[in-house]
Amino acid sequence: MEVTTVTERKMSPASLENLKMGSIANNRDKIRCNFTLLPETKKWLAASGNASERIDDMVSKWLKGELVGKGKLDEAEAKIKALKEQLGEQKSTGMVESILENWEGKVKESRGKSAGGQPSERYKYVAQLLGELKQALKE
C-alpha cells in the first residue's frame, strides 16, 4: 500500500479578508456578463487594466452627455462649414465695401479739385461704376 501525503492548502490573508466582506462588497450593484468582442475591442478595453471600469466609465460619460455619436459630430461639422462660408461671404463683402469707399474717396477728391463740382473725365466712369456696385451690394 502506498501512502500519500496530503498537503494543506493555504489561503492568503487578502483572500480571507475578501471572503469575509462577501462578493457584494466588491461589486456593489454590478452584474457579471459575458460578451463576445472583436480582438481590437478587447485590446482597447484591456489597455486600462480593468475592462469593467473602462466600460462603466464610458457609459457614465454617455449618460452625462460627455460623449456624442458620429451623427452629432457630422451635424456639428456641417454647421461649422456653413458658418465659415457665411463668414467668408461677409469678409468678402466687407473687402468690396472697403475698396468701393477707397475709390469713392478718389472720386470726391477729383470733384473737389474741379470748378464745376464734377469729377474729372478719368473718374466720371468710376463714379458711375461705384453707384452701380453699391446698388448691387444692397440687393
mmCIF file of C-alpha atoms in Angstrom:
data_model
loop_
_atom_site.group_PDB
_atom_site.id
_atom_site.type_symbol
_atom_site.label_atom_id
_atom_site.label_comp_id
_atom_site.label_asym_id
_atom_site.label_seq_id
_atom_site.Cartn_x
_atom_site.Cartn_y
_atom_site.Cartn_z
ATOM 1 C CA MET A 1 0.000 0.000 0.000
ATOM 2 C CA GLU A 2 1.162 3.426 -0.954
ATOM 3 C CA VAL A 3 0.852 6.257 1.458
ATOM 4 C CA THR A 4 0.372 9.682 0.041
ATOM 5 C CA THR A 5 0.822 12.820 1.979
ATOM 6 C CA VAL A 6 -1.897 15.392 1.974
ATOM 7 C CA THR A 7 -0.726 18.942 1.794
ATOM 8 C CA GLU A 8 -2.780 21.610 3.397
ATOM 9 C CA ARG A 9 -3.849 24.345 1.063
ATOM 10 C CA LYS A 10 -3.057 27.821 2.320
ATOM 11 C CA MET A 11 -5.039 30.979 1.589
ATOM 12 C CA SER A 12 -3.563 34.409 1.506
ATOM 13 C CA PRO A 13 -4.735 36.879 4.158
ATOM 14 C CA ALA A 14 -6.122 39.154 1.425
ATOM 15 C CA SER A 15 -8.295 36.338 0.062
ATOM 16 C CA LEU A 16 -9.605 35.566 3.527
ATOM 17 C CA GLU A 17 -10.443 39.241 4.057
ATOM 18 C CA ASN A 18 -12.304 39.368 0.724
ATOM 19 C CA LEU A 19 -14.333 36.310 1.707
ATOM 20 C CA LYS A 20 -15.353 37.974 4.964
ATOM 21 C CA MET A 21 -16.685 41.034 3.108
ATOM 22 C CA GLY A 22 -18.572 38.929 0.600
ATOM 23 C CA SER A 23 -18.888 39.348 -3.145
ATOM 24 C CA ILE A 24 -21.390 42.191 -2.899
ATOM 25 C CA ALA A 25 -18.882 44.391 -1.072
ATOM 26 C CA ASN A 26 -16.503 44.329 -4.036
ATOM 27 C CA ASN A 27 -19.049 44.659 -6.826
ATOM 28 C CA ARG A 28 -21.851 46.815 -5.448
ATOM 29 C CA ASP A 29 -24.875 46.703 -7.719
ATOM 30 C CA LYS A 30 -22.902 45.130 -10.549
ATOM 31 C CA ILE A 31 -23.894 42.207 -12.723
ATOM 32 C CA ARG A 32 -21.477 39.751 -14.302
ATOM 33 C CA CYS A 33 -21.983 39.359 -18.066
ATOM 34 C CA ASN A 34 -20.243 37.518 -20.856
ATOM 35 C CA PHE A 35 -19.810 39.265 -24.209
ATOM 36 C CA THR A 36 -18.248 38.329 -27.500
ATOM 37 C CA LEU A 37 -15.889 41.104 -28.565
ATOM 38 C CA LEU A 38 -13.678 41.858 -31.513
ATOM 39 C CA PRO A 39 -9.974 41.353 -30.771
ATOM 40 C CA GLU A 40 -9.249 45.089 -31.166
ATOM 41 C CA THR A 41 -12.088 45.921 -28.743
ATOM 42 C CA LYS A 42 -10.672 43.514 -26.173
ATOM 43 C CA LYS A 43 -7.212 45.030 -26.627
ATOM 44 C CA TRP A 44 -8.591 48.569 -26.228
ATOM 45 C CA LEU A 45 -10.548 47.643 -23.088
ATOM 46 C CA ALA A 46 -7.580 45.806 -21.603
ATOM 47 C CA ALA A 47 -5.319 48.833 -22.111
ATOM 48 C CA SER A 48 -6.751 50.475 -18.993
ATOM 49 C CA GLY A 49 -6.058 47.458 -16.812
ATOM 50 C CA ASN A 50 -9.683 46.957 -15.815
ATOM 51 C CA ALA A 51 -12.119 46.494 -18.691
ATOM 52 C CA SER A 52 -15.182 46.654 -16.427
ATOM 53 C CA GLU A 53 -14.186 50.059 -15.072
ATOM 54 C CA ARG A 54 -13.497 51.319 -18.585
ATOM 55 C CA ILE A 55 -16.941 50.217 -19.806
ATOM 56 C CA ASP A 56 -18.626 51.734 -16.736
ATOM 57 C CA ASP A 57 -16.711 54.987 -17.290
ATOM 58 C CA MET A 58 -17.794 55.182 -20.947
ATOM 59 C CA VAL A 59 -21.439 54.517 -20.115
ATOM 60 C CA SER A 60 -21.326 57.136 -17.357
ATOM 61 C CA LYS A 61 -19.884 59.714 -19.771
ATOM 62 C CA TRP A 62 -22.509 58.825 -22.387
ATOM 63 C CA LEU A 63 -25.329 59.284 -19.882
ATOM 64 C CA LYS A 64 -23.915 62.656 -18.788
ATOM 65 C CA GLY A 65 -23.761 63.779 -22.424
ATOM 66 C CA GLU A 66 -19.976 63.970 -22.458
ATOM 67 C CA LEU A 67 -19.757 61.545 -25.395
ATOM 68 C CA VAL A 68 -21.555 62.113 -28.670
ATOM 69 C CA GLY A 69 -22.272 59.838 -31.579
ATOM 70 C CA LYS A 70 -20.900 60.193 -35.086
ATOM 71 C CA GLY A 71 -24.200 61.659 -36.303
ATOM 72 C CA LYS A 72 -23.883 64.585 -33.885
ATOM 73 C CA LEU A 73 -20.283 65.162 -34.987
ATOM 74 C CA ASP A 74 -21.296 65.178 -38.666
ATOM 75 C CA GLU A 75 -24.088 67.651 -37.867
ATOM 76 C CA ALA A 76 -21.680 69.916 -35.970
ATOM 77 C CA GLU A 77 -19.133 69.797 -38.810
ATOM 78 C CA ALA A 78 -21.839 70.789 -41.317
ATOM 79 C CA LYS A 79 -22.846 73.758 -39.138
ATOM 80 C CA ILE A 80 -19.211 74.853 -38.806
ATOM 81 C CA LYS A 81 -18.755 74.651 -42.585
ATOM 82 C CA ALA A 82 -21.901 76.743 -43.184
ATOM 83 C CA LEU A 83 -20.754 79.360 -40.653
ATOM 84 C CA LYS A 84 -17.315 79.551 -42.269
ATOM 85 C CA GLU A 85 -18.940 80.117 -45.661
ATOM 86 C CA GLN A 86 -21.150 82.866 -44.227
ATOM 87 C CA LEU A 87 -18.160 84.481 -42.553
ATOM 88 C CA GLY A 88 -16.200 84.275 -45.799
ATOM 89 C CA GLU A 89 -19.042 85.979 -47.671
ATOM 90 C CA GLN A 90 -19.254 88.699 -45.034
ATOM 91 C CA LYS A 91 -15.495 89.148 -45.138
ATOM 92 C CA SER A 92 -15.598 89.394 -48.951
ATOM 93 C CA THR A 93 -18.450 91.896 -48.800
ATOM 94 C CA GLY A 94 -16.506 93.940 -46.264
ATOM 95 C CA MET A 95 -13.460 93.934 -48.502
ATOM 96 C CA VAL A 96 -15.531 95.014 -51.520
ATOM 97 C CA GLU A 97 -17.110 97.816 -49.481
ATOM 98 C CA SER A 98 -13.654 98.935 -48.365
ATOM 99 C CA ILE A 99 -12.432 99.049 -51.971
ATOM 100 C CA LEU A 100 -15.552 100.964 -53.004
ATOM 101 C CA GLU A 101 -15.003 103.518 -50.222
ATOM 102 C CA ASN A 102 -11.398 103.964 -51.341
ATOM 103 C CA TRP A 103 -12.419 104.697 -54.945
ATOM 104 C CA GLU A 104 -15.295 106.862 -53.784
ATOM 105 C CA GLY A 105 -12.750 108.973 -51.904
ATOM 106 C CA LYS A 106 -10.749 109.404 -55.093
ATOM 107 C CA VAL A 107 -13.892 110.479 -56.996
ATOM 108 C CA LYS A 108 -14.745 113.010 -54.232
ATOM 109 C CA GLU A 109 -11.198 114.337 -54.333
ATOM 110 C CA SER A 110 -11.481 114.770 -58.093
ATOM 111 C CA ARG A 111 -14.803 116.644 -57.675
ATOM 112 C CA GLY A 112 -13.223 118.912 -55.096
ATOM 113 C CA LYS A 113 -10.457 119.889 -57.474
ATOM 114 C CA SER A 114 -12.781 120.745 -60.365
ATOM 115 C CA ALA A 115 -14.519 124.104 -60.662
ATOM 116 C CA GLY A 116 -17.954 122.690 -61.576
ATOM 117 C CA GLY A 117 -18.044 120.035 -58.846
ATOM 118 C CA GLN A 118 -17.905 117.276 -61.445
ATOM 119 C CA PRO A 119 -15.274 114.536 -61.343
ATOM 120 C CA SER A 120 -12.607 114.635 -63.979
ATOM 121 C CA GLU A 121 -13.179 112.693 -67.194
ATOM 122 C CA ARG A 122 -10.984 109.957 -65.768
ATOM 123 C CA TYR A 123 -13.208 109.463 -62.675
ATOM 124 C CA LYS A 124 -16.595 110.038 -64.354
ATOM 125 C CA TYR A 125 -16.988 106.370 -65.275
ATOM 126 C CA VAL A 126 -15.546 105.252 -61.945
ATOM 127 C CA ALA A 127 -18.301 107.254 -60.193
ATOM 128 C CA GLN A 128 -20.921 105.579 -62.373
ATOM 129 C CA LEU A 129 -19.450 102.134 -61.655
ATOM 130 C CA LEU A 130 -19.367 102.853 -57.907
ATOM 131 C CA GLY A 131 -23.079 103.725 -57.919
ATOM 132 C CA GLU A 132 -23.965 100.513 -59.766
ATOM 133 C CA LEU A 133 -21.818 98.332 -57.472
ATOM 134 C CA LYS A 134 -23.323 99.885 -54.328
ATOM 135 C CA GLN A 135 -26.799 99.191 -55.695
ATOM 136 C CA ALA A 136 -25.845 95.583 -56.441
ATOM 137 C CA LEU A 137 -24.491 95.095 -52.897
ATOM 138 C CA LYS A 138 -27.739 96.390 -51.359
ATOM 139 C CA GLU A 139 -29.782 93.824 -53.310
#
